[in-house]
CSV table of C-alpha atoms and ligand atoms in Angstrom, one decimal:
chain,number,residue,atom,x,y,z
A,1,MET,CA,0.3,0.2,0.0
A,2,ALA,CA,2.7,2.4,1.1
A,3,GLU,CA,4.4,1.5,-2.3
A,4,GLU,CA,1.6,2.3,-4.0
A,5,ILE,CA,1.0,5.7,-2.7
A,6,LYS,CA,4.5,6.3,-3.1
A,7,LYS,CA,4.3,5.2,-6.9
A,8,GLU,CA,1.4,7.5,-7.3
A,9,ARG,CA,3.2,10.5,-6.1
A,10,LYS,CA,6.2,10.3,-8.7
A,11,LYS,CA,5.5,12.4,-12.0
A,12,ARG,CA,5.0,10.8,-15.2
A,13,SER,CA,7.3,11.1,-18.3
A,14,LEU,CA,6.3,10.4,-21.6
A,15,SER,CA,8.2,10.1,-24.5
A,16,LEU,CA,7.9,8.2,-28.3
A,17,ILE,CA,10.3,8.0,-30.9
A,18,GLN,CA,9.3,7.6,-34.8
A,19,PRO,CA,10.3,3.9,-36.3
A,20,THR,CA,11.2,5.6,-39.5
A,21,SER,CA,14.7,5.4,-39.8
A,22,VAL,CA,18.2,3.5,-38.5
A,23,PRO,CA,18.9,5.1,-35.2
A,24,THR,CA,22.5,6.6,-35.3
A,25,LEU,CA,25.2,7.7,-32.6
A,26,GLY,CA,23.4,10.9,-32.1
A,27,ASN,CA,19.8,9.4,-31.6
A,28,TYR,CA,21.5,7.6,-28.7
A,29,LEU,CA,23.5,10.2,-27.1
A,30,GLY,CA,21.4,13.0,-27.7
A,31,ALA,CA,18.2,11.2,-26.4
A,32,MET,CA,17.8,7.2,-26.2
A,33,ARG,CA,20.9,7.0,-23.7
A,34,GLY,CA,19.3,9.2,-21.5
A,35,TRP,CA,15.8,7.7,-20.9
A,36,LYS,CA,16.5,4.6,-19.1
A,37,ASP,CA,17.3,7.1,-16.2
A,38,PHE,CA,14.1,8.5,-16.1
A,39,GLN,CA,12.8,4.8,-14.9
A,40,ASP,CA,14.6,5.6,-11.4
A,41,ASP,CA,12.8,9.0,-10.7
A,42,PHE,CA,9.5,8.9,-12.8
A,43,ASP,CA,6.7,7.0,-13.5
A,44,THR,CA,8.0,6.0,-17.1
A,45,VAL,CA,6.0,5.7,-20.6
A,46,PHE,CA,7.8,5.0,-23.6
A,47,GLY,CA,6.2,4.1,-27.1
A,48,ILE,CA,7.1,3.7,-30.8
A,49,ALA,CA,4.9,6.3,-32.8
A,50,ASP,CA,4.1,4.0,-35.9
A,51,LEU,CA,0.9,5.8,-36.6
A,52,HIS,CA,2.9,9.1,-36.9
A,53,SER,CA,5.3,7.7,-39.1
A,54,ILE,CA,2.8,6.6,-41.8
A,55,THR,CA,2.5,10.7,-42.7
A,56,VAL,CA,5.2,10.0,-44.7
A,57,ARG,CA,4.8,7.0,-47.3
A,58,GLN,CA,6.4,3.8,-45.6
A,59,ASP,CA,7.5,0.3,-47.2
A,60,PRO,CA,5.0,-1.7,-45.1
A,61,GLN,CA,7.7,-4.8,-44.6
A,62,LYS,CA,10.2,-2.2,-43.8
A,63,LEU,CA,8.0,-0.5,-41.4
A,64,ARG,CA,7.3,-4.0,-39.3
A,65,THR,CA,10.8,-4.6,-39.5
A,66,GLN,CA,12.2,-1.2,-38.2
A,67,THR,CA,9.5,-1.4,-35.4
A,68,THR,CA,10.7,-4.6,-34.4
A,69,GLN,CA,14.2,-3.6,-34.1
A,70,LEU,CA,13.5,-0.3,-32.6
A,71,TYR,CA,11.7,-2.0,-29.6
A,72,ALA,CA,14.3,-4.3,-29.3
A,73,LEU,CA,16.8,-1.5,-29.1
A,74,LEU,CA,14.9,0.4,-26.4
A,75,MET,CA,15.0,-2.7,-24.3
A,76,ALA,CA,18.6,-3.2,-24.9
A,77,THR,CA,19.5,0.6,-23.9
A,78,GLY,CA,17.8,-0.3,-20.7
A,79,LEU,CA,14.1,0.3,-20.7
A,80,ASP,CA,12.6,-2.2,-18.8
A,81,PRO,CA,9.3,-3.3,-19.9
A,82,ASP,CA,8.3,-4.5,-16.2
A,83,LYS,CA,9.6,-0.6,-14.6
A,84,SER,CA,8.3,1.7,-17.6
A,85,ILE,CA,5.1,1.1,-20.1
A,86,LEU,CA,6.6,0.1,-23.0
A,87,PHE,CA,4.5,0.0,-26.1
A,88,ILE,CA,3.7,0.3,-29.9
A,89,GLN,CA,1.3,3.1,-30.7
A,90,SER,CA,-0.9,1.3,-33.1
A,91,HIS,CA,-1.7,-1.3,-30.6
A,92,VAL,CA,-3.1,1.2,-28.4
A,93,PRO,CA,-6.8,2.5,-30.5
A,94,GLN,CA,-7.0,5.1,-27.7
A,95,HIS,CA,-4.6,7.2,-29.5
A,96,SER,CA,-6.5,7.5,-32.7
A,97,GLN,CA,-9.8,8.1,-30.8
A,98,LEU,CA,-8.3,10.9,-28.2
A,99,ALA,CA,-6.9,12.5,-31.7
A,100,TRP,CA,-10.0,12.7,-33.5
A,101,ILE,CA,-11.5,14.3,-30.5
A,102,LEU,CA,-8.7,16.7,-30.2
A,103,ASN,CA,-8.7,17.8,-33.9
A,104,CYS,CA,-11.9,19.5,-33.3
A,105,TYR,CA,-10.5,21.5,-30.8
A,106,THR,CA,-7.3,22.5,-32.3
A,107,GLN,CA,-7.5,25.3,-35.1
A,108,PHE,CA,-6.5,25.2,-38.6
A,109,GLY,CA,-4.5,28.5,-38.2
A,110,GLU,CA,-2.5,26.7,-35.3
A,111,LEU,CA,-1.6,23.5,-37.4
A,112,ASN,CA,-0.6,25.8,-40.5
A,113,ARG,CA,2.1,27.6,-38.1
A,114,MET,CA,4.0,24.2,-37.6
A,115,THR,CA,7.3,24.6,-38.6
A,116,GLN,CA,7.7,20.8,-39.1
A,117,PHE,CA,4.4,21.0,-41.5
A,118,LYS,CA,6.1,23.3,-43.7
A,119,ASP,CA,9.2,21.5,-43.8
A,120,LYS,CA,7.6,18.3,-44.6
A,121,SER,CA,5.3,19.6,-46.9
A,122,GLN,CA,7.8,20.9,-48.8
A,123,GLN,CA,10.1,17.6,-48.9
A,124,HIS,CA,7.2,15.7,-49.5
A,125,ALA,CA,5.4,18.3,-52.2
A,126,ASP,CA,3.7,14.6,-54.0
A,127,ASN,CA,2.1,14.2,-50.5
A,128,VAL,CA,1.1,16.2,-48.7
A,129,ASN,CA,-1.8,14.5,-46.8
A,130,ALA,CA,-4.1,15.5,-43.8
A,131,GLY,CA,-2.3,13.0,-41.8
A,132,LEU,CA,0.7,15.2,-42.0
A,133,PHE,CA,-1.2,18.6,-41.3
A,134,THR,CA,-3.0,17.1,-38.0
A,135,TYR,CA,0.1,15.4,-36.7
A,136,PRO,CA,0.3,17.6,-33.7
A,137,SER,CA,-3.1,16.4,-32.3
A,138,LEU,CA,-2.0,12.9,-32.4
A,139,MET,CA,1.2,13.8,-30.6
A,140,ALA,CA,-1.3,15.9,-28.3
A,141,ALA,CA,-3.2,13.1,-27.7
A,142,ASP,CA,-0.3,10.8,-27.1
A,143,ILE,CA,1.1,12.8,-24.4
A,144,LEU,CA,-2.5,14.0,-22.7
A,145,LEU,CA,-4.0,10.3,-22.7
A,146,TYR,CA,-1.5,9.6,-20.0
A,147,GLN,CA,-1.6,12.6,-18.3
A,148,ALA,CA,2.3,13.0,-18.6
A,149,ASP,CA,3.9,15.7,-16.5
A,150,VAL,CA,7.0,16.0,-18.4
A,151,VAL,CA,8.2,15.2,-22.1
A,152,PRO,CA,11.7,14.8,-22.7
A,153,VAL,CA,12.0,16.0,-26.6
A,154,GLY,CA,14.9,17.2,-28.7
A,155,VAL,CA,14.4,20.9,-29.4
A,156,ASP,CA,12.9,20.4,-32.8
A,157,GLN,CA,9.9,19.1,-31.0
A,158,LYS,CA,9.3,22.2,-28.6
A,159,GLN,CA,6.4,23.6,-31.2
A,160,HIS,CA,4.8,20.5,-30.6
A,161,LEU,CA,4.8,20.4,-27.3
A,162,GLU,CA,3.3,24.2,-27.0
A,163,ILE,CA,0.7,23.6,-29.4
A,164,THR,CA,-0.4,20.6,-27.1
A,165,ARG,CA,-0.3,22.4,-24.1
A,166,ASP,CA,-2.7,25.3,-25.6
A,167,ILE,CA,-4.9,22.1,-27.0
A,168,ALA,CA,-5.0,21.1,-23.3
A,169,GLU,CA,-5.5,24.3,-21.7
A,170,ARG,CA,-8.2,25.0,-24.2
A,171,PHE,CA,-10.1,21.7,-23.5
A,172,ASN,CA,-9.7,22.2,-19.9
A,173,GLY,CA,-10.9,25.9,-20.0
A,174,ILE,CA,-14.0,24.4,-21.4
A,175,TYR,CA,-14.8,21.3,-19.3
A,176,GLY,CA,-12.8,21.6,-16.3
A,177,ASN,CA,-9.7,19.7,-15.0
A,178,VAL,CA,-9.6,17.0,-17.5
A,179,PHE,CA,-5.7,17.0,-18.6
A,180,THR,CA,-2.7,17.5,-17.2
A,181,ILE,CA,-0.5,20.5,-18.4
A,182,PRO,CA,2.9,18.6,-19.5
A,183,GLU,CA,6.2,20.5,-19.5
A,184,PRO,CA,8.9,20.0,-22.1
A,185,TYR,CA,12.0,18.5,-20.9
A,186,ILE,CA,15.0,19.3,-23.1
A,187,THR,CA,17.8,17.0,-22.0
A,188,LYS,CA,20.5,19.1,-20.5
A,189,THR,CA,23.2,16.6,-21.6
A,190,ALA,CA,22.0,16.3,-25.2
A,191,ALA,CA,25.1,16.2,-27.5
A,192,LYS,CA,25.0,17.5,-30.7
A,193,VAL,CA,26.6,15.1,-32.7
A,194,MET,CA,27.9,16.1,-35.7
A,195,SER,CA,28.6,14.1,-39.0
A,196,LEU,CA,31.8,12.7,-39.3
A,197,ALA,CA,32.5,13.6,-43.1
A,198,ASP,CA,31.1,17.2,-42.6
A,199,PRO,CA,31.5,18.4,-38.8
A,200,THR,CA,29.2,21.5,-39.5
A,201,ARG,CA,26.0,19.4,-40.0
A,202,LYS,CA,24.3,17.1,-37.7
A,203,MET,CA,24.9,13.5,-37.8
A,204,SER,CA,21.5,12.3,-39.6
A,205,LYS,CA,20.0,9.5,-41.0
A,206,SER,CA,18.9,11.0,-44.1
A,207,ASP,CA,23.1,12.7,-44.5
A,208,PRO,CA,23.3,11.9,-48.4
A,209,ASN,CA,27.4,11.4,-47.4
A,210,PRO,CA,27.9,7.9,-46.5
A,211,LYS,CA,30.8,8.4,-44.1
A,212,GLY,CA,29.6,10.5,-41.2
A,213,THR,CA,27.0,8.1,-39.0
A,214,VAL,CA,27.4,5.5,-36.7
A,215,TYR,CA,24.1,3.3,-36.9
A,216,LEU,CA,22.1,1.6,-34.3
A,217,THR,CA,20.4,-0.8,-36.2
A,218,ASP,CA,19.6,-2.7,-39.6
A,219,GLU,CA,21.8,-4.9,-41.4
A,220,PRO,CA,25.2,-3.3,-40.8
A,221,ASN,CA,26.8,-4.3,-43.9
A,222,VAL,CA,24.3,-2.9,-46.1
A,223,ILE,CA,23.8,0.2,-44.5
A,224,MET,CA,27.5,0.7,-44.3
A,225,LYS,CA,28.0,0.9,-47.9
A,226,LYS,CA,25.1,3.8,-47.7
A,227,PHE,CA,25.8,5.7,-45.1
A,228,LYS,CA,29.3,6.0,-43.7
A,229,SER,CA,29.2,9.4,-42.6
A,230,CYS,CA,26.9,8.2,-39.9
A,231,VAL,CA,27.8,6.0,-36.7
A,232,TYR,CA,24.6,3.6,-36.8
A,233,ILE,CA,24.3,2.1,-33.1
A,234,LEU,CA,24.7,-1.2,-34.7
A,235,ASP,CA,27.5,-0.8,-36.9
A,236,PRO,CA,29.9,-3.7,-36.3
A,237,PRO,CA,32.9,-2.2,-33.8
A,238,GLU,CA,35.4,-2.4,-36.9
A,239,THR,CA,33.1,-0.2,-38.9
A,240,ILE,CA,32.9,2.0,-36.1
A,241,ILE,CA,36.7,2.1,-35.5
A,242,LYS,CA,36.7,2.5,-39.3
A,243,LYS,CA,34.4,5.6,-39.5
A,244,PHE,CA,36.3,7.3,-36.7
A,245,LYS,CA,39.6,6.8,-38.2
A,246,SER,CA,38.6,8.6,-41.3
A,247,ALA,CA,36.8,11.4,-39.5
A,248,VAL,CA,37.4,14.7,-41.3
A,249,THR,CA,39.6,17.0,-38.7
A,250,ASP,CA,42.0,19.5,-39.9
A,251,SER,CA,45.6,20.4,-40.3
A,252,GLU,CA,46.7,21.5,-37.2
A,253,ALA,CA,47.4,18.1,-35.3
A,254,GLN,CA,46.6,19.6,-31.9
A,255,VAL,CA,43.8,18.0,-30.0
A,256,ALA,CA,41.8,21.0,-28.5
A,257,TYR,CA,38.6,22.2,-28.4
A,258,ARG,CA,38.2,25.8,-30.0
A,259,GLU,CA,36.5,27.6,-32.8
A,260,GLY,CA,37.0,26.6,-36.3
A,261,LYS,CA,38.0,23.2,-35.3
A,262,ASP,CA,34.4,21.3,-35.9
A,263,GLY,CA,35.7,18.1,-36.8
A,264,ILE,CA,38.0,17.7,-33.4
A,265,ASN,CA,35.5,19.9,-31.2
A,266,ASN,CA,33.0,16.7,-32.6
A,267,LEU,CA,35.3,14.1,-31.8
A,268,MET,CA,35.7,15.6,-28.4
A,269,THR,CA,32.4,15.8,-27.5
A,270,ILE,CA,31.6,12.1,-28.6
A,271,TYR,CA,34.8,11.2,-26.5
A,272,SER,CA,33.7,13.4,-23.2
A,273,CYS,CA,30.2,12.2,-23.8
A,274,VAL,CA,30.9,8.1,-23.6
A,275,THR,CA,33.8,8.5,-21.3
A,276,GLY,CA,32.8,11.2,-18.9
A,277,LYS,CA,36.2,13.0,-19.3
A,278,SER,CA,36.2,17.2,-19.3
A,279,TYR,CA,38.0,18.8,-22.3
A,280,GLU,CA,40.6,19.7,-20.3
A,281,GLN,CA,41.5,16.3,-19.5
A,282,ILE,CA,41.2,15.0,-23.0
A,283,GLU,CA,43.5,17.9,-24.3
A,284,SER,CA,46.3,16.6,-21.5
A,285,GLU,CA,45.5,13.0,-22.5
A,286,PHE,CA,46.2,13.7,-26.1
A,287,ALA,CA,48.9,16.5,-25.7
A,288,GLY,CA,51.6,15.9,-28.1
A,289,LYS,CA,49.8,13.0,-29.6
A,290,GLY,CA,48.7,12.5,-33.5
A,291,TYR,CA,44.9,12.8,-34.3
A,292,GLY,CA,45.5,9.4,-35.5
A,293,ASP,CA,45.8,8.2,-31.9
A,294,PHE,CA,43.0,10.7,-30.5
A,295,LYS,CA,40.3,9.2,-33.5
A,296,THR,CA,41.4,5.5,-32.6
A,297,ALA,CA,40.5,6.6,-28.9
A,298,VAL,CA,37.5,7.5,-29.8
A,299,GLY,CA,36.3,4.8,-31.9
A,300,GLU,CA,37.2,2.2,-29.4
A,301,ALA,CA,35.3,4.4,-26.4
A,302,VAL,CA,32.1,4.3,-28.7
A,303,VAL,CA,32.8,0.4,-29.6
A,304,ALA,CA,32.8,-0.1,-25.5
A,305,GLU,CA,29.6,1.9,-25.2
A,306,LEU,CA,27.8,0.5,-27.8
A,307,GLU,CA,28.9,-3.4,-27.6
A,308,PRO,CA,26.9,-4.2,-24.7
A,309,VAL,CA,23.9,-2.6,-26.1
A,310,GLN,CA,24.4,-4.6,-29.4
A,311,LYS,CA,24.9,-7.6,-27.3
A,312,ARG,CA,21.7,-7.3,-25.6
A,313,TYR,CA,19.8,-6.3,-29.0
A,314,ASN,CA,21.2,-9.4,-30.8
A,315,GLU,CA,19.7,-11.8,-27.8
A,316,PHE,CA,16.3,-9.8,-27.9
A,317,MET,CA,16.1,-9.9,-31.8
A,318,LYS,CA,16.7,-13.5,-31.3
A,319,ASP,CA,13.4,-14.2,-29.1
A,320,LYS,CA,10.5,-12.8,-30.8
A,321,ALA,CA,8.1,-14.3,-28.8
A,322,TYR,CA,9.6,-12.8,-25.9
A,323,LEU,CA,9.1,-9.1,-28.0
A,324,LYS,CA,5.6,-9.8,-28.7
A,325,GLU,CA,5.0,-10.7,-24.9
A,326,LYS,CA,6.7,-7.6,-23.6
A,327,TRP,CA,5.0,-5.5,-26.3
A,328,THR,CA,1.4,-6.9,-25.5
A,329,GLN,CA,2.0,-6.5,-22.0
A,330,GLY,CA,3.1,-2.6,-22.8
A,331,ALA,CA,-0.3,-2.5,-24.7
A,332,ASP,CA,-2.4,-3.7,-22.1
A,333,LEU,CA,-1.2,-1.5,-19.3
A,334,ALA,CA,-1.1,1.4,-21.6
A,335,GLN,CA,-4.7,1.0,-22.8
A,336,ARG,CA,-5.6,0.9,-19.1
A,337,VAL,CA,-4.1,3.8,-18.1
A,338,SER,CA,-5.2,5.8,-21.6
A,339,GLN,CA,-8.9,4.3,-21.2
A,340,ARG,CA,-9.4,6.1,-18.0
A,341,THR,CA,-8.8,9.8,-19.5
A,342,LEU,CA,-10.6,8.6,-22.7
A,343,ASP,CA,-13.9,8.1,-20.8
A,344,LYS,CA,-13.4,11.2,-19.0
A,345,VAL,CA,-13.1,13.1,-22.1
A,346,MET,CA,-16.1,11.2,-23.8
A,347,LYS,CA,-18.3,12.2,-20.7
A,348,LYS,CA,-17.4,15.9,-20.8
A,349,VAL,CA,-18.0,15.9,-24.4
A,350,GLY,CA,-21.3,14.7,-24.3
A,351,PHE,CA,-20.7,11.3,-25.9
A,352,VAL,CA,-23.4,8.6,-24.3
A,353,LEU,CA,-21.1,5.9,-22.7
A,354,LYS,CA,-21.1,2.3,-23.1
B,1,AMP,P1,15.1,12.3,-35.2
B,1,AMP,O1,16.3,11.0,-35.6
B,1,AMP,O2,15.5,13.4,-35.7
B,1,AMP,O3,14.0,12.1,-35.2
B,1,AMP,O4,15.7,12.4,-33.6
B,1,AMP,C1,15.2,11.7,-32.6
B,1,AMP,C2,15.9,11.9,-31.1
B,1,AMP,O5,17.3,12.1,-31.3
B,1,AMP,C3,15.5,13.6,-31.1
B,1,AMP,O6,15.4,13.7,-29.6
B,1,AMP,C4,16.8,14.2,-31.3
B,1,AMP,O7,17.1,15.4,-30.6
B,1,AMP,C5,18.0,13.3,-31.1
B,1,AMP,N1,19.2,13.3,-32.2
B,1,AMP,C6,19.0,13.1,-33.5
B,1,AMP,N2,19.8,13.5,-34.2
B,1,AMP,C7,21.2,14.0,-33.0
B,1,AMP,C8,22.2,14.3,-33.3
B,1,AMP,N3,22.9,14.1,-34.1
B,1,AMP,N4,22.9,14.5,-32.0
B,1,AMP,C9,22.2,14.5,-31.0
B,1,AMP,N5,20.7,14.1,-30.9
B,1,AMP,C10,20.4,13.8,-32.0
B,2,LIG,N1,6.9,13.7,-32.7
B,2,LIG,C1,8.0,13.1,-32.3
B,2,LIG,C2,9.1,13.1,-33.3
B,2,LIG,O1,9.1,12.7,-34.4
B,2,LIG,C3,7.7,11.7,-32.0
B,2,LIG,C4,6.8,11.7,-31.1
B,2,LIG,C5,5.3,11.2,-31.2
B,2,LIG,C6,6.4,12.3,-29.5
B,2,LIG,N2,4.5,11.5,-30.0
B,2,LIG,C7,5.2,11.9,-29.2
B,2,LIG,C8,7.8,12.6,-28.8
B,2,LIG,C9,4.9,12.2,-27.9
B,2,LIG,C10,7.2,12.9,-27.4
B,2,LIG,C11,5.8,12.8,-27.0
B,2,LIG,O2,10.4,13.1,-32.7
């Protein structure tokens, strides 16, 4: 009972991630790695936003594979389905149900101001669908269904958090206190990892230059040929080392964090992030040494960080029945929590309950 009360008092954090591409070292260091720590202090909900991902045309088989892989990967990074609700969005119909209702409390003008909509409708000019436009009401539903207090997201999602708060406040203004107003939690330690091939640009899975990224999932050998500029979470160790060895630097031969040394700054950020060493410590560790030694050290440190994650990932991927059991458990829990909010909303709006 006491345990129950303590649990009730914990604040709830919630975040979802789209299964649309192969997660990189940037996703890992900037977002996923920090998520497991929320499990100690918050009542945590994590989900895979597959409903969101069909706002852009997806290959069905690829979407299925990437969703499964991402679920295994989230578990491998330390998200524990017995501590958190870890679910797949499309398994929980309450998201679509609340999204429809919230659509009727969201203004055309508000949605029209979303920068992500503007960007994506330019990128996919041949498919500017209604889902792409109303995406923020679905995201608001994801958050409000669980009465989340905090939402850890990257800065790019801040505007969607603001519209969620506006929708919730508007709804509460009409019907009383139905929704908790969520706060964005922009991770303090979020390292911005840059491309290894062009360190002035973010390491991104959509990077056309294959040399800069470290991948987290998928068949690394196939991917490696395509994207060497990104390091992916599931790149094999020798690939990771190779990518770091060929990272773009400068001609100074001095490991120091300084303006204009984008490549070295990026490598120092990554090294500091995975080893916990400060820039000063790194500078003295490599004083008088060449870039070759430094690049190898960064590659090895990244391998040491990712290898245990990869090992756990491979184990989870071998046992699909276990994965299925866990996401079914996640869906059941998610439905139980979210139905409570949905019932409340339906009653307030004036729908006749069953
Ligand atoms: P995206 O892959 O752009 O959908 O982003 C998913 C999450 O990973 C967001 O929270 C981003 O802020 C984070 N993220 C993506 N790329 C990077 C990067 N290169 N460095 C740091 N964080 C990143
Ligand atoms: N829109 C987010 C992204 O593209 C993913 C997302 C969907 C999300 N629903 C959410 C994030 C709810 C936080 C909370 O990255």
